[in-house]
Short mmCIF file of C-alpha atoms and ligand atoms in Angstrom, two decimals:
data_model
loop_
_atom_site.label_atom_id
_atom_site.label_comp_id
_atom_site.label_asym_id
_atom_site.label_seq_id
_atom_site.Cartn_x
_atom_site.Cartn_y
_atom_site.Cartn_z
CA MET E 1307 85.81 104.46 90.21
CA LEU E 1308 84.03 102.08 92.76
CA LYS E 1309 81.41 105.06 93.31
CA THR E 1310 79.20 105.10 96.35
CA PRO E 1311 76.04 106.87 95.75
CA SER E 1312 75.05 105.62 99.44
CA ASN E 1313 76.92 106.00 102.37
CA THR E 1314 74.75 103.01 103.84
CA LEU E 1315 77.99 100.64 102.69
CA THR E 1316 79.94 101.87 105.10
CA ILE E 1317 81.68 98.31 106.54
CA PHE E 1318 79.47 96.33 104.59
CA PHE E 1319 81.85 93.46 104.26
CA PHE E 1320 82.11 93.40 108.28
CA LEU E 1321 80.65 89.90 108.66
CA LEU E 1322 82.25 88.15 105.75
CA VAL E 1323 84.27 85.27 106.10
CA THR E 1324 87.56 85.75 108.24
CA ILE E 1325 90.42 84.03 107.17
CA SER E 1326 91.13 81.03 109.88
CA THR E 1327 94.37 79.77 108.10
CA LEU E 1328 96.22 81.10 105.40
CA GLY E 1329 96.57 77.48 103.99
CA GLN E 1330 99.43 77.30 101.18
CA ASN E 1331 99.92 74.40 98.79
CA THR E 1332 103.37 75.12 97.62
CA THR E 1333 104.06 71.76 95.67
CA LYS E 1334 104.40 73.71 92.68
CA ASN E 1335 108.09 74.95 92.78
CA ILE E 1336 107.27 77.93 90.55
CA HIS E 1337 104.56 79.43 92.75
CA THR E 1338 107.08 78.73 95.99
CA GLU E 1339 109.63 80.84 93.93
CA ILE E 1340 106.83 83.82 93.66
CA GLN E 1341 106.26 83.72 97.06
CA GLN E 1342 109.97 83.65 98.34
CA HIS E 1343 110.34 86.73 95.63
CA THR E 1344 107.55 88.60 96.69
CA GLU E 1345 108.89 88.28 100.42
CA GLN E 1346 112.02 89.82 99.28
CA ILE E 1347 110.53 92.91 97.44
CA PHE E 1348 107.90 93.42 99.75
CA ASP E 1349 109.14 96.29 101.75
CA SER E 1350 110.26 98.08 98.56
CA LEU E 1351 106.61 97.89 97.29
CA VAL E 1352 105.23 99.13 100.55
CA LYS E 1353 107.57 102.06 100.07
CA ILE E 1354 106.41 102.49 96.37
CA ARG E 1355 102.79 102.29 97.60
CA ARG E 1356 103.84 105.00 100.15
CA ASP E 1357 105.35 107.24 97.79
CA LEU E 1358 102.30 107.28 95.57
CA HIS E 1359 100.10 107.92 98.26
CA MET E 1360 102.04 111.03 99.38
CA TYR E 1361 101.87 112.34 96.08
CA PRO E 1362 98.47 111.35 94.72
CA GLU E 1363 97.26 112.83 91.08
CA VAL E 1364 94.06 113.07 89.79
CA GLY E 1365 92.83 111.70 86.33
CA GLY E 1366 94.45 113.44 83.40
CA GLU E 1367 97.34 114.84 85.95
CA GLU E 1368 99.30 111.82 86.61
CA LYS E 1369 102.70 112.86 85.41
CA ARG E 1370 104.66 111.96 88.48
CA THR E 1371 102.92 108.71 88.83
CA SER E 1372 103.37 107.67 85.22
CA THR E 1373 107.26 108.70 85.23
CA LYS E 1374 107.62 106.72 88.45
CA ILE E 1375 105.90 103.72 86.87
CA ALA E 1376 107.88 103.82 83.44
CA ALA E 1377 111.16 104.37 85.29
CA TYR E 1378 110.75 101.14 87.45
CA LEU E 1379 109.40 99.02 84.43
CA THR E 1380 112.27 100.30 82.37
CA GLU E 1381 114.73 99.27 85.26
CA LEU E 1382 113.19 95.60 85.20
CA GLY E 1383 114.06 95.57 81.36
CA LEU E 1384 110.78 95.93 80.03
CA GLU E 1385 109.74 97.52 76.52
CA VAL E 1386 108.07 100.46 77.98
CA LYS E 1387 105.54 102.96 76.08
CA THR E 1388 104.23 105.73 77.31
CA GLY E 1389 101.62 108.67 77.16
CA ILE E 1390 98.92 106.18 76.03
CA GLY E 1391 95.49 107.97 75.99
CA GLY E 1392 96.93 110.83 78.71
CA TYR E 1393 99.59 109.37 81.34
CA GLY E 1394 98.73 105.90 80.32
CA VAL E 1395 101.73 103.56 80.66
CA VAL E 1396 102.31 99.86 79.03
CA GLY E 1397 105.14 97.73 79.79
CA ILE E 1398 105.85 94.44 77.87
CA LEU E 1399 107.28 91.46 79.20
CA LYS E 1400 108.67 88.98 76.57
CA GLY E 1401 109.10 85.30 77.66
CA VAL E 1402 112.09 83.68 76.16
CA LYS E 1403 109.61 81.78 73.72
CA PRO E 1404 106.62 82.85 72.23
CA GLY E 1405 103.12 81.69 73.23
CA LYS E 1406 100.09 83.24 75.05
CA LYS E 1407 99.61 87.09 75.31
CA ILE E 1408 98.28 88.28 78.65
CA ALA E 1409 97.46 91.70 80.00
CA TRP E 1410 97.44 92.79 83.63
CA ARG E 1411 95.68 96.30 83.85
CA ALA E 1412 96.17 98.76 87.04
CA ASP E 1413 94.23 101.95 87.26
CA ILE E 1414 96.55 104.96 88.70
CA ASP E 1415 94.73 107.86 89.28
CA ALA E 1416 93.80 109.43 92.93
CA MET E 1417 90.57 111.53 93.46
CA PRO E 1418 89.63 114.79 95.09
CA SER E 1419 89.13 114.64 98.63
CA LYS E 1420 89.44 117.20 101.56
CA ALA E 1421 89.12 114.80 104.23
CA PRO E 1422 92.26 114.44 106.38
CA ASP E 1423 94.40 111.40 105.80
CA VAL E 1424 94.08 108.62 108.51
CA VAL E 1425 97.83 107.23 107.86
CA ASP E 1426 101.09 108.50 109.01
CA PHE E 1427 102.44 108.95 105.29
CA PRO E 1428 99.68 111.55 104.56
CA SER E 1429 99.04 113.20 101.14
CA LYS E 1430 101.23 116.23 100.12
CA HIS E 1431 98.84 117.27 97.53
CA GLU E 1432 96.28 119.20 98.95
CA GLY E 1433 92.46 118.18 98.49
CA VAL E 1434 93.73 114.96 96.55
CA ARG E 1435 93.79 111.40 98.11
CA HIS E 1436 94.14 107.93 97.03
CA ILE E 1437 91.11 106.82 98.97
CA CYS E 1438 90.18 104.23 96.17
CA GLY E 1439 93.19 102.26 96.60
CA HIS E 1440 94.93 102.75 93.17
CA ASP E 1441 98.26 103.31 94.98
CA VAL E 1442 97.72 99.71 95.86
CA HIS E 1443 96.95 98.71 92.45
CA THR E 1444 99.93 100.30 91.10
CA ALA E 1445 102.31 98.72 93.60
CA VAL E 1446 100.96 95.34 93.07
CA ALA E 1447 101.35 95.60 89.37
CA LEU E 1448 104.64 96.60 89.57
CA GLY E 1449 105.27 94.04 92.04
CA ILE E 1450 103.91 91.51 89.48
CA ALA E 1451 105.97 92.72 87.09
CA ASN E 1452 109.36 92.66 89.00
CA THR E 1453 108.22 88.65 90.47
CA LEU E 1454 107.53 88.07 86.83
CA VAL E 1455 111.06 89.16 85.37
CA GLN E 1456 112.60 86.51 87.58
CA GLN E 1457 110.74 83.91 85.98
CA LYS E 1458 111.62 85.26 82.21
CA GLU E 1459 113.91 82.22 81.35
CA ASP E 1460 110.80 79.94 82.00
CA LEU E 1461 108.06 82.03 80.47
CA GLU E 1462 106.43 80.89 77.30
CA GLY E 1463 104.54 83.95 76.12
CA THR E 1464 104.06 87.69 76.69
CA ILE E 1465 102.86 89.62 79.21
CA TYR E 1466 101.36 93.47 78.92
CA PHE E 1467 101.13 95.43 81.94
CA VAL E 1468 98.74 98.37 81.24
CA PHE E 1469 98.76 101.20 83.66
CA GLN E 1470 95.59 103.20 83.08
CA PRO E 1471 95.05 106.96 84.04
CA SER E 1472 91.55 108.46 84.57
CA GLU E 1473 89.77 105.71 85.77
CA GLU E 1474 87.70 107.78 88.57
CA ASN E 1475 86.36 110.01 85.71
CA ILE E 1476 85.67 106.85 83.51
CA LYS E 1477 87.61 108.24 80.68
CA GLY E 1478 90.97 106.42 80.83
CA ALA E 1479 90.32 103.04 79.34
CA LEU E 1480 88.65 104.67 76.45
CA ALA E 1481 91.08 106.99 75.71
CA MET E 1482 93.81 104.19 75.99
CA MET E 1483 91.98 102.37 73.45
CA ASP E 1484 91.19 105.51 71.34
CA ASP E 1485 95.06 105.89 71.39
CA GLY E 1486 95.51 102.50 69.92
CA LEU E 1487 96.18 100.66 72.86
CA PHE E 1488 95.10 97.23 71.24
CA ASP E 1489 96.94 98.01 68.41
CA MET E 1490 100.11 98.22 70.41
CA ILE E 1491 99.07 94.99 72.23
CA GLN E 1492 96.79 91.92 71.45
CA PRO E 1493 96.08 90.33 74.57
CA GLU E 1494 94.20 87.01 74.65
CA GLU E 1495 93.23 87.51 78.14
CA MET E 1496 93.03 90.51 80.20
CA TYR E 1497 93.04 90.88 84.23
CA ALA E 1498 92.80 93.49 87.15
CA MET E 1499 91.77 93.69 90.57
CA HIS E 1500 90.28 96.37 92.71
CA VAL E 1501 90.79 96.67 96.53
CA THR E 1502 87.45 95.88 98.57
CA PRO E 1503 86.50 95.81 102.07
CA PHE E 1504 86.98 92.00 102.21
CA PRO E 1505 89.61 90.71 104.58
CA ALA E 1506 93.19 91.03 103.61
CA GLY E 1507 94.66 87.79 102.23
CA THR E 1508 91.44 86.98 100.11
CA ILE E 1509 90.50 87.55 96.46
CA ALA E 1510 86.97 87.01 95.15
CA ALA E 1511 85.41 86.88 91.60
CA LYS E 1512 82.30 85.57 90.05
CA PRO E 1513 80.95 85.36 86.26
CA GLU E 1514 79.55 88.18 84.30
CA GLU E 1515 78.45 90.95 86.80
CA MET E 1516 79.83 92.06 89.88
CA PHE E 1517 77.97 95.47 90.63
CA SER E 1518 74.59 95.32 89.77
CA ASP E 1519 73.83 97.07 86.50
CA TYR E 1520 72.73 100.76 87.04
CA LYS E 1521 70.69 102.39 84.83
CA LYS E 1522 68.51 105.13 84.28
CA VAL E 1523 65.17 104.66 82.21
CA ASP E 1524 63.82 107.39 79.94
CA LEU E 1525 60.02 107.08 79.41
CA PHE E 1526 58.55 109.70 76.60
CA PHE E 1527 55.43 110.83 76.21
CA LYS E 1528 53.53 113.26 74.12
CA LYS E 1529 52.04 116.21 75.65
CA GLY E 1530 48.96 115.14 77.47
CA ASN E 1531 46.06 116.57 79.54
CA ASN E 1532 47.01 115.52 82.96
CA LYS E 1533 50.72 115.64 83.73
CA ASP E 1534 50.59 114.83 87.64
CA ALA E 1535 48.43 111.66 86.72
CA LEU E 1536 51.10 110.68 83.94
CA TYR E 1537 53.93 111.36 86.34
CA GLU E 1538 52.24 109.25 89.09
CA PHE E 1539 51.37 106.53 86.73
CA ALA E 1540 55.05 106.13 85.28
CA LYS E 1541 56.53 106.16 88.39
CA GLN E 1542 54.34 103.11 89.64
CA ALA E 1543 55.20 101.59 86.44
CA ILE E 1544 58.96 101.86 87.13
CA LEU E 1545 58.38 100.56 90.84
CA SER E 1546 56.69 97.76 89.83
CA LEU E 1547 59.73 96.34 88.24
CA GLU E 1548 61.39 96.03 91.64
CA ASN E 1549 61.11 92.72 92.87
CA VAL E 1550 62.64 92.69 96.38
CA SER E 1551 60.00 92.86 99.34
CA PRO E 1552 60.28 95.77 101.75
CA GLU E 1553 60.81 93.22 104.70
CA SER E 1554 64.07 91.38 102.99
CA LYS E 1555 67.33 91.48 104.73
CA PHE E 1556 68.37 92.44 101.28
CA TRP E 1557 68.09 96.21 102.50
CA ASN E 1558 70.19 96.02 105.54
CA MET E 1559 73.63 96.50 103.44
CA GLN E 1560 75.54 94.98 106.35
CA ASN E 1561 73.89 91.54 105.24
CA MET E 1562 75.99 92.14 101.93
CA GLY E 1563 79.16 90.62 103.96
CA ASP E 1564 77.18 87.94 105.74
CA PRO E 1565 79.03 84.30 105.09
CA GLU E 1566 75.49 82.70 104.26
CA ILE E 1567 73.43 85.09 102.57
CA GLY E 1568 75.88 87.80 101.55
CA ILE E 1569 77.30 88.08 98.17
CA ALA E 1570 80.00 85.12 99.07
CA GLY E 1571 77.32 83.20 100.39
CA THR E 1572 75.92 80.32 98.31
CA LYS E 1573 72.40 81.14 99.83
CA SER E 1574 72.96 84.78 98.74
CA ILE E 1575 70.09 87.07 98.52
CA TYR E 1576 72.06 89.58 96.40
CA LYS E 1577 71.14 87.64 93.41
CA ASN E 1578 68.43 87.58 90.72
CA TYR E 1579 66.80 91.08 91.92
CA THR E 1580 65.92 94.52 90.53
CA THR E 1581 65.55 97.68 92.44
CA VAL E 1582 64.43 100.88 91.60
CA ASP E 1583 65.51 104.11 93.46
CA LYS E 1584 62.59 105.48 95.03
CA ASN E 1585 64.13 109.01 95.69
CA ASN E 1586 65.08 109.71 92.41
CA PHE E 1587 62.40 110.24 89.88
CA SER E 1588 61.87 113.26 87.81
CA ILE E 1589 59.67 114.65 85.06
CA LYS E 1590 61.05 117.11 82.20
CA GLU E 1591 59.59 118.64 79.02
CA ALA E 1592 61.31 116.99 76.03
CA ASN E 1593 60.81 116.45 72.41
CA ASN E 1594 57.55 118.56 72.64
CA GLY E 1595 56.35 116.34 75.22
CA VAL E 1596 57.70 114.98 78.52
CA LYS E 1597 60.19 112.79 79.53
CA ILE E 1598 59.75 110.75 83.05
CA SER E 1599 63.07 109.36 84.32
CA GLY E 1600 64.07 106.71 87.13
CA PHE E 1601 67.04 104.76 88.14
CA ILE E 1602 66.88 100.75 88.36
CA SER E 1603 69.49 98.40 89.44
CA PHE E 1604 69.85 95.17 88.07
CA SER E 1605 71.77 92.08 89.12
CA ASP E 1606 71.45 90.10 85.71
CA LYS E 1607 70.80 90.94 82.31
CA LYS E 1608 67.43 88.71 81.71
CA GLN E 1609 65.92 91.03 84.26
CA ARG E 1610 67.45 94.20 82.76
CA ASP E 1611 66.57 93.15 79.32
CA ALA E 1612 62.94 92.42 80.34
CA ALA E 1613 62.47 95.83 81.73
CA ILE E 1614 61.57 97.71 78.54
CA PRO E 1615 59.22 95.48 77.15
CA SER E 1616 57.42 95.04 80.53
CA LEU E 1617 57.17 98.76 80.68
CA LYS E 1618 55.81 99.09 77.49
CA LYS E 1619 53.10 96.51 77.87
CA LYS E 1620 52.07 98.37 81.09
CA ILE E 1621 51.45 101.58 79.31
CA ALA E 1622 50.07 100.01 76.32
CA ASP E 1623 47.33 98.42 78.75
CA SER E 1624 46.95 101.84 80.31
CA GLU E 1625 45.09 105.07 80.03
CA PHE E 1626 48.38 106.71 78.69
CA ALA E 1627 48.70 104.56 75.62
CA GLU E 1628 48.12 106.84 72.96
CA ASP E 1629 50.41 109.52 74.56
CA PHE E 1630 53.33 107.34 74.61
CA SER E 1631 56.18 107.72 72.42
CA THR E 1632 59.12 105.47 73.46
CA ALA E 1633 61.18 104.04 76.69
CA GLU E 1634 64.74 103.28 76.82
CA LEU E 1635 67.66 102.76 79.26
CA VAL E 1636 70.45 104.90 79.51
CA ASN E 1637 74.03 103.51 81.01
CA VAL E 1638 75.03 105.42 84.09
CA PHE E 1639 78.35 103.69 84.59
CA PRO E 1640 80.22 100.89 82.80
CA THR E 1641 78.94 97.47 83.39
CA LEU E 1642 81.40 94.72 84.23
CA ASP E 1643 81.14 91.50 82.37
CA ASN E 1644 83.36 88.81 83.59
CA ASN E 1645 84.25 85.95 81.12
CA GLU E 1646 82.61 83.05 82.73
CA ARG E 1647 85.21 80.09 81.72
CA LEU E 1648 88.22 82.16 82.74
CA VAL E 1649 86.56 83.24 86.06
CA ASN E 1650 85.94 79.32 86.82
CA GLU E 1651 89.46 78.42 85.94
CA SER E 1652 91.09 81.04 87.44
CA LEU E 1653 89.69 80.51 90.80
CA GLU E 1654 90.16 76.64 90.52
CA GLN E 1655 93.81 77.52 89.54
CA LEU E 1656 94.20 80.07 92.36
CA SER E 1657 92.47 77.68 94.96
CA ASP E 1658 94.83 74.79 93.99
CA ILE E 1659 97.85 76.85 95.00
CA TYR E 1660 96.96 78.98 97.61
CA GLY E 1661 93.84 76.98 99.53
CA GLU E 1662 90.19 77.62 99.17
CA ASN E 1663 89.76 79.86 102.06
CA ARG E 1664 91.70 82.67 99.94
CA VAL E 1665 89.92 82.42 97.05
CA LEU E 1666 86.22 83.33 97.33
CA ARG E 1667 83.75 82.66 94.65
CA LEU E 1668 81.02 85.14 94.99
CA HIS E 1669 77.70 84.12 94.28
CA GLY E 1670 75.76 87.54 94.58
CA VAL E 1671 76.28 90.88 93.05
CA VAL E 1672 76.76 94.00 94.94
CA ALA E 1673 73.79 95.91 95.69
CA ASP E 1674 75.23 99.22 94.57
CA GLY E 1675 75.66 101.17 91.02
CA ARG E 1676 79.12 101.06 91.48
CA SER E 1677 81.68 99.87 88.66
CA ASP E 1678 85.03 100.18 87.01
CA ASP E 1679 85.83 101.47 83.71
CA PHE E 1680 87.67 98.23 83.18
CA ALA E 1681 84.37 97.07 81.90
CA PHE E 1682 85.28 99.02 78.67
CA PHE E 1683 88.22 96.46 77.81
CA GLN E 1684 85.83 93.68 78.54
CA PRO E 1685 83.90 93.67 75.09
CA LYS E 1686 87.17 93.62 73.31
CA VAL E 1687 89.26 90.92 75.44
CA PRO E 1688 87.93 87.81 77.75
CA SER E 1689 88.94 88.95 81.00
CA VAL E 1690 88.43 88.93 84.59
CA TYR E 1691 88.00 91.43 87.60
CA PHE E 1692 88.76 90.39 90.75
CA PHE E 1693 88.06 91.91 94.28
CA MET E 1694 91.30 92.06 96.64
CA GLY E 1695 90.71 92.27 100.46
CA GLY E 1696 92.13 95.22 101.84
CA SER E 1697 90.69 95.28 105.52
CA ASN E 1698 92.11 94.10 108.66
CA TYR E 1699 88.98 94.17 111.27
CA GLU E 1700 91.02 93.16 114.48
CA LYS E 1701 93.53 96.41 113.50
CA GLY E 1702 90.47 98.55 112.77
CA ILE E 1703 91.38 98.88 109.04
CA ILE E 1704 88.76 99.21 106.64
CA ALA E 1705 89.52 99.46 102.92
CA GLN E 1706 86.01 101.01 102.08
CA THR E 1707 86.69 102.60 98.94
CA HIS E 1708 85.47 106.45 98.37
CA SER E 1709 85.26 106.71 102.17
CA PRO E 1710 87.25 109.46 104.11
CA ASN E 1711 88.72 106.98 106.42
CA PHE E 1712 89.98 104.48 103.50
CA ALA E 1713 93.04 102.38 104.66
CA VAL E 1714 94.12 99.09 103.57
CA ASP E 1715 96.18 96.47 105.50
CA GLU E 1716 99.81 96.62 103.24
CA SER E 1717 99.70 92.80 103.64
CA CYS E 1718 97.39 92.71 100.69
CA ILE E 1719 100.26 93.71 98.52
CA LYS E 1720 101.86 90.58 99.06
CA THR E 1721 98.67 88.68 98.53
CA GLY E 1722 97.82 90.57 95.45
CA VAL E 1723 101.71 89.96 93.95
CA ASN E 1724 101.55 86.38 95.08
CA LEU E 1725 98.05 85.25 93.77
CA PHE E 1726 98.21 87.25 90.60
CA SER E 1727 101.86 86.38 89.47
CA SER E 1728 100.88 82.93 90.10
CA LEU E 1729 97.75 83.32 88.09
CA ILE E 1730 99.42 84.62 85.25
CA ILE E 1731 102.00 81.86 85.12
CA GLU E 1732 99.02 79.44 85.30
CA ARG E 1733 97.20 81.23 82.49
CA LEU E 1734 100.26 81.29 80.17
CA ASN E 1735 101.08 77.24 80.72
CA PRO E 1736 98.11 75.98 81.71
ZN1 ZN D 2846 87.20 104.90 92.86
ZN1 ZN D 2847 89.00 102.40 91.99
#
């Protein structure tokens, strides 16, 4: 999904660390083999990605896409299950010996867009485009399956490839689970990635949130006399939760890509924040009284959990105390929650193999209410959601998801297959 409620985000990763060298430590033989194999299949993966790009399908209609995926996995010799939660597909790769079970999830749907395509293999489905990069996600996942099949004789454990439909409408993950996904497979760890405006060649992650937790707050009051004053008071109470000063560099979204203060910087200003959407308050009749609503973004759980008690206290101390009924935070998007241990171990394992300059540890949280419905799997299985760079600034390719001119440097497919195949191998045989 990676929703973009404001277009201020465009190219915010511009200033992000560029890769000076693509350092690779290839002392571990199996990872050398992975890279050699990826090299061999790279052109075929680009072809698959372009085919998916030309025939994009929106959530709930991924018939052709899922047929292609199932055929590819069957050809590789995997056990394949189809029609899970709609057009969901699962491929099961069993190593020679039993062992750990790991799942890799890729989302496969496209989205409605009337904007013309910017590539020379444009969408043939009018009004539908892959501008969230799920064509790339699918190609990478198929490439990982292909690469790991080559290692089958040395594999101890099982790898599940979960191809999830309907991500954009936040329905697919839940639909797959409702359809018995976790009866069918029992992964001990689960991973996924999303293309982002980071430079191609890199991946990034952090523990817990990756995007700010975007919540609606509803304050319910019994009908009082002074509705205007109540509305003004409630707005001010919600606004008082914001802890970023108006002068802060935080508000210039291009700073999110700054190497020092951006989300990948150790001195990131994009942490420990609560912000309030100043143009999005409302008052409605509800429950024989009124409901006053606003929208708040939290970068961490502590501030989120403190919000309602803090609002209640403000109301209790006010002239509106007697009219107050209740207050609640309502989910708008699912919230990602990366497992801390798995993030730390994964980033370390990948840095050791591919070099620190390709594996970024994020210190800040993207200041935006975007997310991914991978979040629905996370309470079930310890998991990590990665960002994968797709931009090439020199070539003018900016992988800004949901933007009309979204494009990727297809070399990122190689990065995804290499790093995440290596990761799965490392996780199976630590
Ligand atoms: Zn999206
Ligand atoms: Zn997406």
